[in-house]
Each structure stands twice: as C-alpha cells, then as structure tokens.
Coordinates of N, CA, C and O in Angstrom, one line a residue:
M1 N 16.0 91.3 37.3 CA 15.3 90.1 36.5 C 15.9 89.2 38.2 O 14.4 88.3 38.4
Q2 N 16.7 89.5 38.8 CA 17.0 88.6 40.3 C 16.3 89.1 40.8 O 15.3 89.0 42.0
K3 N 15.6 90.9 41.0 CA 14.9 91.6 41.6 C 13.7 90.4 41.6 O 12.3 90.8 42.4
R4 N 13.1 90.8 40.3 CA 11.3 89.8 39.7 C 11.6 88.2 40.8 O 10.6 88.2 40.8
A5 N 12.6 88.0 40.1 CA 12.1 86.5 41.0 C 12.2 86.1 42.5 O 11.8 85.5 43.1
R6 N 13.1 87.3 43.4 CA 12.6 87.3 44.4 C 11.7 88.2 44.9 O 11.3 87.5 46.3
S7 N 10.9 88.7 44.2 CA 10.3 89.2 44.6 C 8.6 88.1 44.2 O 7.8 88.2 45.0
A8 N 8.8 87.5 43.5 CA 7.6 86.2 42.8 C 7.7 85.2 44.4 O 6.9 84.6 44.3
I9 N 9.0 85.0 44.5 CA 9.6 83.9 45.5 C 8.6 84.5 47.0 O 8.2 83.6 47.7
A10 N 9.1 85.7 47.0 CA 8.7 86.3 48.2 C 6.6 86.6 48.5 O 6.5 86.4 49.6
T11 N 6.5 86.4 47.2 CA 4.7 86.6 47.1 C 4.2 85.2 47.1 O 3.5 85.0 48.4
L12 N 4.9 84.3 46.8 CA 4.7 83.0 47.0 C 4.8 82.3 48.3 O 3.9 82.0 49.0
F13 N 5.8 82.8 49.1 CA 6.0 82.1 50.6 C 4.5 83.2 51.2 O 4.3 82.4 52.1
Q14 N 4.3 84.3 51.1 CA 3.4 85.5 51.7 C 1.8 84.7 51.5 O 1.4 84.7 52.5
T15 N 1.7 84.0 50.7 CA 0.6 83.2 50.0 C 0.3 82.0 50.9 O -0.7 82.0 51.2
I16 N 1.6 81.7 50.7 CA 1.7 80.4 51.3 C 1.5 80.3 52.9 O 0.5 79.6 53.4
Q17 N 1.8 81.5 53.5 CA 1.9 82.1 55.2 C 0.6 82.4 55.4 O -0.3 81.6 56.3
N18 N -0.3 82.7 54.5 CA -1.7 83.4 54.7 C -2.5 82.1 54.5 O -3.4 82.6 55.5
F19 N -2.4 81.1 54.0 CA -3.0 79.7 53.4 C -2.7 78.8 54.7 O -4.3 78.7 55.3
R20 N -1.8 79.6 55.6 CA -1.7 78.7 57.1 C -2.1 79.2 57.7 O -2.9 78.6 58.8
A21 N -2.3 80.8 57.7 CA -2.9 81.1 58.8 C -4.4 81.3 58.9 O -5.4 81.7 59.8
N22 N -5.2 81.1 57.7 CA -6.7 81.1 57.3 C -7.2 80.3 58.1 O -7.3 79.0 57.9
Q23 N -8.6 80.8 58.1 CA -9.6 80.1 59.4 C -10.7 79.4 58.4 O -11.6 78.8 58.8
Y24 N -10.9 80.1 57.5 CA -12.0 79.8 56.6 C -12.0 78.7 55.8 O -10.5 78.0 55.3
G25 N -12.6 78.4 55.3 CA -12.3 77.5 54.0 C -12.3 75.7 54.4 O -12.4 74.6 53.9
N26 N -12.7 75.5 56.3 CA -13.2 74.0 56.6 C -13.3 73.3 56.1 O -13.3 72.3 55.9
V27 N -15.0 73.2 55.5 CA -15.8 72.7 54.8 C -14.8 72.1 53.8 O -15.0 70.9 53.3
G28 N -14.2 73.3 52.8 CA -13.7 72.4 51.1 C -12.1 71.2 52.1 O -12.6 70.3 50.7
I29 N -11.8 71.5 52.8 CA -10.7 70.4 53.6 C -11.6 69.7 53.5 O -11.0 68.1 53.3
M30 N -12.5 70.0 54.7 CA -13.5 68.4 55.2 C -13.9 67.4 54.3 O -14.0 66.0 53.9
F31 N -14.6 67.8 53.2 CA -15.1 67.3 51.7 C -14.1 66.8 50.8 O -14.0 65.7 50.6
G32 N -12.7 67.2 51.0 CA -11.8 66.7 50.2 C -11.8 65.8 50.8 O -10.9 64.6 50.5
L33 N -11.3 65.2 52.1 CA -10.5 64.6 53.3 C -11.7 63.5 53.0 O -11.9 62.4 52.8
A34 N -13.0 63.7 53.2 CA -14.0 62.8 53.4 C -14.7 62.2 51.8 O -14.8 61.0 51.5
A35 N -14.5 63.2 50.7 CA -14.7 62.2 49.4 C -13.4 61.1 49.2 O -14.2 60.2 48.4
I36 N -12.6 60.4 50.0 CA -11.2 59.7 49.4 C -12.4 58.6 49.9 O -12.0 57.4 49.1
P37 N -12.7 58.5 51.2 CA -13.1 57.1 51.6 C -14.6 57.0 50.9 O -15.6 55.7 49.9
I38 N -15.1 57.9 50.6 CA -16.5 57.8 50.0 C -16.3 57.0 48.2 O -16.9 56.2 48.1
F39 N -15.4 57.8 47.0 CA -14.8 57.9 46.1 C -14.6 55.9 46.1 O -14.8 55.1 45.3
L40 N -13.5 55.5 47.2 CA -13.2 53.7 47.6 C -14.2 53.2 47.7 O -14.3 52.0 47.5
G41 N -15.5 53.3 48.6 CA -16.7 52.6 48.7 C -17.4 52.9 47.2 O -18.0 51.6 46.9
A42 N -17.5 53.4 46.7 CA -18.6 53.8 45.6 C -17.3 52.4 44.6 O -18.2 51.9 43.4
G43 N -16.4 52.7 44.1 CA -15.6 51.8 43.5 C -15.7 50.3 44.2 O -15.9 49.7 43.0
A44 N -15.4 50.3 45.6 CA -16.0 48.9 45.6 C -17.6 48.2 45.6 O -17.2 47.4 45.5
A45 N -18.3 49.2 45.6 CA -19.5 48.6 45.4 C -19.9 48.3 43.8 O -20.1 47.4 43.4
I46 N -18.8 49.4 42.8 CA -19.1 48.8 41.6 C -18.5 47.1 40.8 O -19.0 47.0 40.7
D47 N -17.4 47.4 42.1 CA -16.5 45.9 41.9 C -17.6 44.7 42.4 O -17.7 43.8 41.3
Y48 N -18.2 44.7 43.3 CA -19.0 43.8 44.0 C -20.2 44.0 42.7 O -20.4 42.7 42.6
S49 N -20.4 44.7 42.5 CA -21.2 44.5 41.8 C -21.4 43.8 40.1 O -21.8 42.9 39.5
R50 N -19.8 43.9 39.8 CA -19.5 43.1 38.6 C -19.4 41.8 39.1 O -19.2 41.1 37.8
I51 N -18.4 41.4 40.1 CA -18.3 40.2 40.7 C -19.6 39.6 40.4 O -19.9 38.1 40.3
A52 N -20.9 40.1 41.2 CA -22.1 39.3 41.2 C -22.7 39.1 40.0 O -23.3 38.0 39.7
S53 N -22.5 39.8 38.9 CA -22.9 39.7 37.6 C -22.0 38.5 36.8 O -23.2 37.8 36.4
A54 N -21.1 38.5 36.7 CA -20.0 37.6 36.7 C -20.5 36.1 36.8 O -20.9 35.7 36.2
K55 N -21.1 36.2 38.6 CA -21.2 35.1 38.9 C -22.9 34.1 38.3 O -22.4 33.0 38.6
S56 N -23.6 35.7 38.3 CA -24.6 35.0 38.0 C -24.8 34.5 36.5 O -25.4 32.9 35.9
N57 N -23.7 35.2 35.8 CA -24.1 34.7 34.7 C -23.3 33.6 33.7 O -23.5 32.2 33.3
L58 N -22.1 33.0 34.8 CA -21.0 31.6 35.1 C -22.1 30.6 35.7 O -22.4 29.6 35.2
V59 N -22.8 30.9 36.7 CA -24.7 29.9 37.0 C -25.4 29.5 36.3 O -25.9 28.8 35.5
A60 N -25.6 30.9 35.3 CA -26.8 30.3 34.2 C -26.1 29.6 33.0 O -26.4 28.3 32.9
A61 N -25.0 29.7 32.5 CA -24.1 29.1 31.7 C -24.4 27.8 32.1 O -24.0 26.4 31.1
L62 N -23.8 27.4 33.1 CA -23.8 26.0 34.0 C -25.3 25.4 34.0 O -25.1 24.7 33.3
D63 N -26.2 26.1 34.5 CA -27.3 25.7 34.7 C -28.1 25.2 32.8 O -28.5 24.0 32.4
S64 N -27.4 25.9 32.1 CA -27.7 25.9 30.5 C -27.1 24.7 29.9 O -27.9 23.9 29.2
A65 N -25.3 24.4 30.2 CA -25.4 23.4 29.6 C -25.5 22.1 30.7 O -25.5 20.6 30.0
A66 N -25.9 22.1 31.5 CA -26.2 21.0 32.8 C -27.8 19.9 31.7 O -28.3 19.2 31.7
L67 N -28.8 21.3 31.6 CA -29.8 20.9 30.8 C -29.6 20.5 29.2 O -30.8 19.7 28.6
Y68 N -28.4 21.1 28.7 CA -28.3 20.4 27.1 C -27.8 19.1 27.6 O -28.0 18.1 26.8
A69 N -26.9 19.2 28.4 CA -26.3 17.4 28.8 C -27.8 16.5 29.0 O -27.5 15.3 28.5
G70 N -28.3 17.0 30.2 CA -29.5 15.8 30.0 C -30.3 15.7 28.5 O -31.0 14.7 28.4
A71 N -30.2 16.7 27.8 CA -31.3 16.9 27.0 C -30.6 15.6 25.8 O -31.3 14.9 25.3
V72 N -29.5 15.9 26.0 CA -28.7 14.7 24.4 C -28.7 13.0 25.1 O -29.2 12.7 24.8
V73 N -28.4 13.7 26.8 CA -28.5 11.6 26.6 C -29.8 11.1 27.4 O -30.2 10.1 26.9
G74 N -30.7 11.8 27.4 CA -32.1 11.1 27.7 C -32.4 11.1 26.5 O -33.2 10.2 26.6
K75 N -31.9 11.6 25.0 CA -32.3 11.1 23.8 C -31.9 9.5 23.4 O -31.5 8.8 23.8

C-alpha cells in the first residue's frame, strides 16, 4: 500500500514538473488571464444597463405622477 502511495505521489510530482517545463499551451493561459477583465467588464455593463433602466422607470413614474397631480388640481 505504501509503495502505491509513493508511486502516486512521485507521478503527481513528475506531472507538475512536466507542466512547469512545458512551453506549449500559452494561448490557453493567456486567454484564462484575459477572461477575468472581460467578464468583469461585461458584468459592469450589465449592472450599468440595469441602473439606467431603473432610472428611466423612476423618471417615467414621476412624470406620470406629476401629470396626474396636474390633472387633479386643474379640475
């Protein structure tokens, strides 16, 4: 059992060492790093869009209330 565990750990260390020495696959790493600001920007755009929509709805509600108040007072 200990021999299998040592073998598994040695294989894991060898895999990590091979991963660190590998020069291929840089595109994947760069994409992964570039994806972070891209997703943050997309999230910020969605948040801004929702805020603008809420502000527009609030302005429309205030306009409706002002027109209603003007109609009631004008009677």
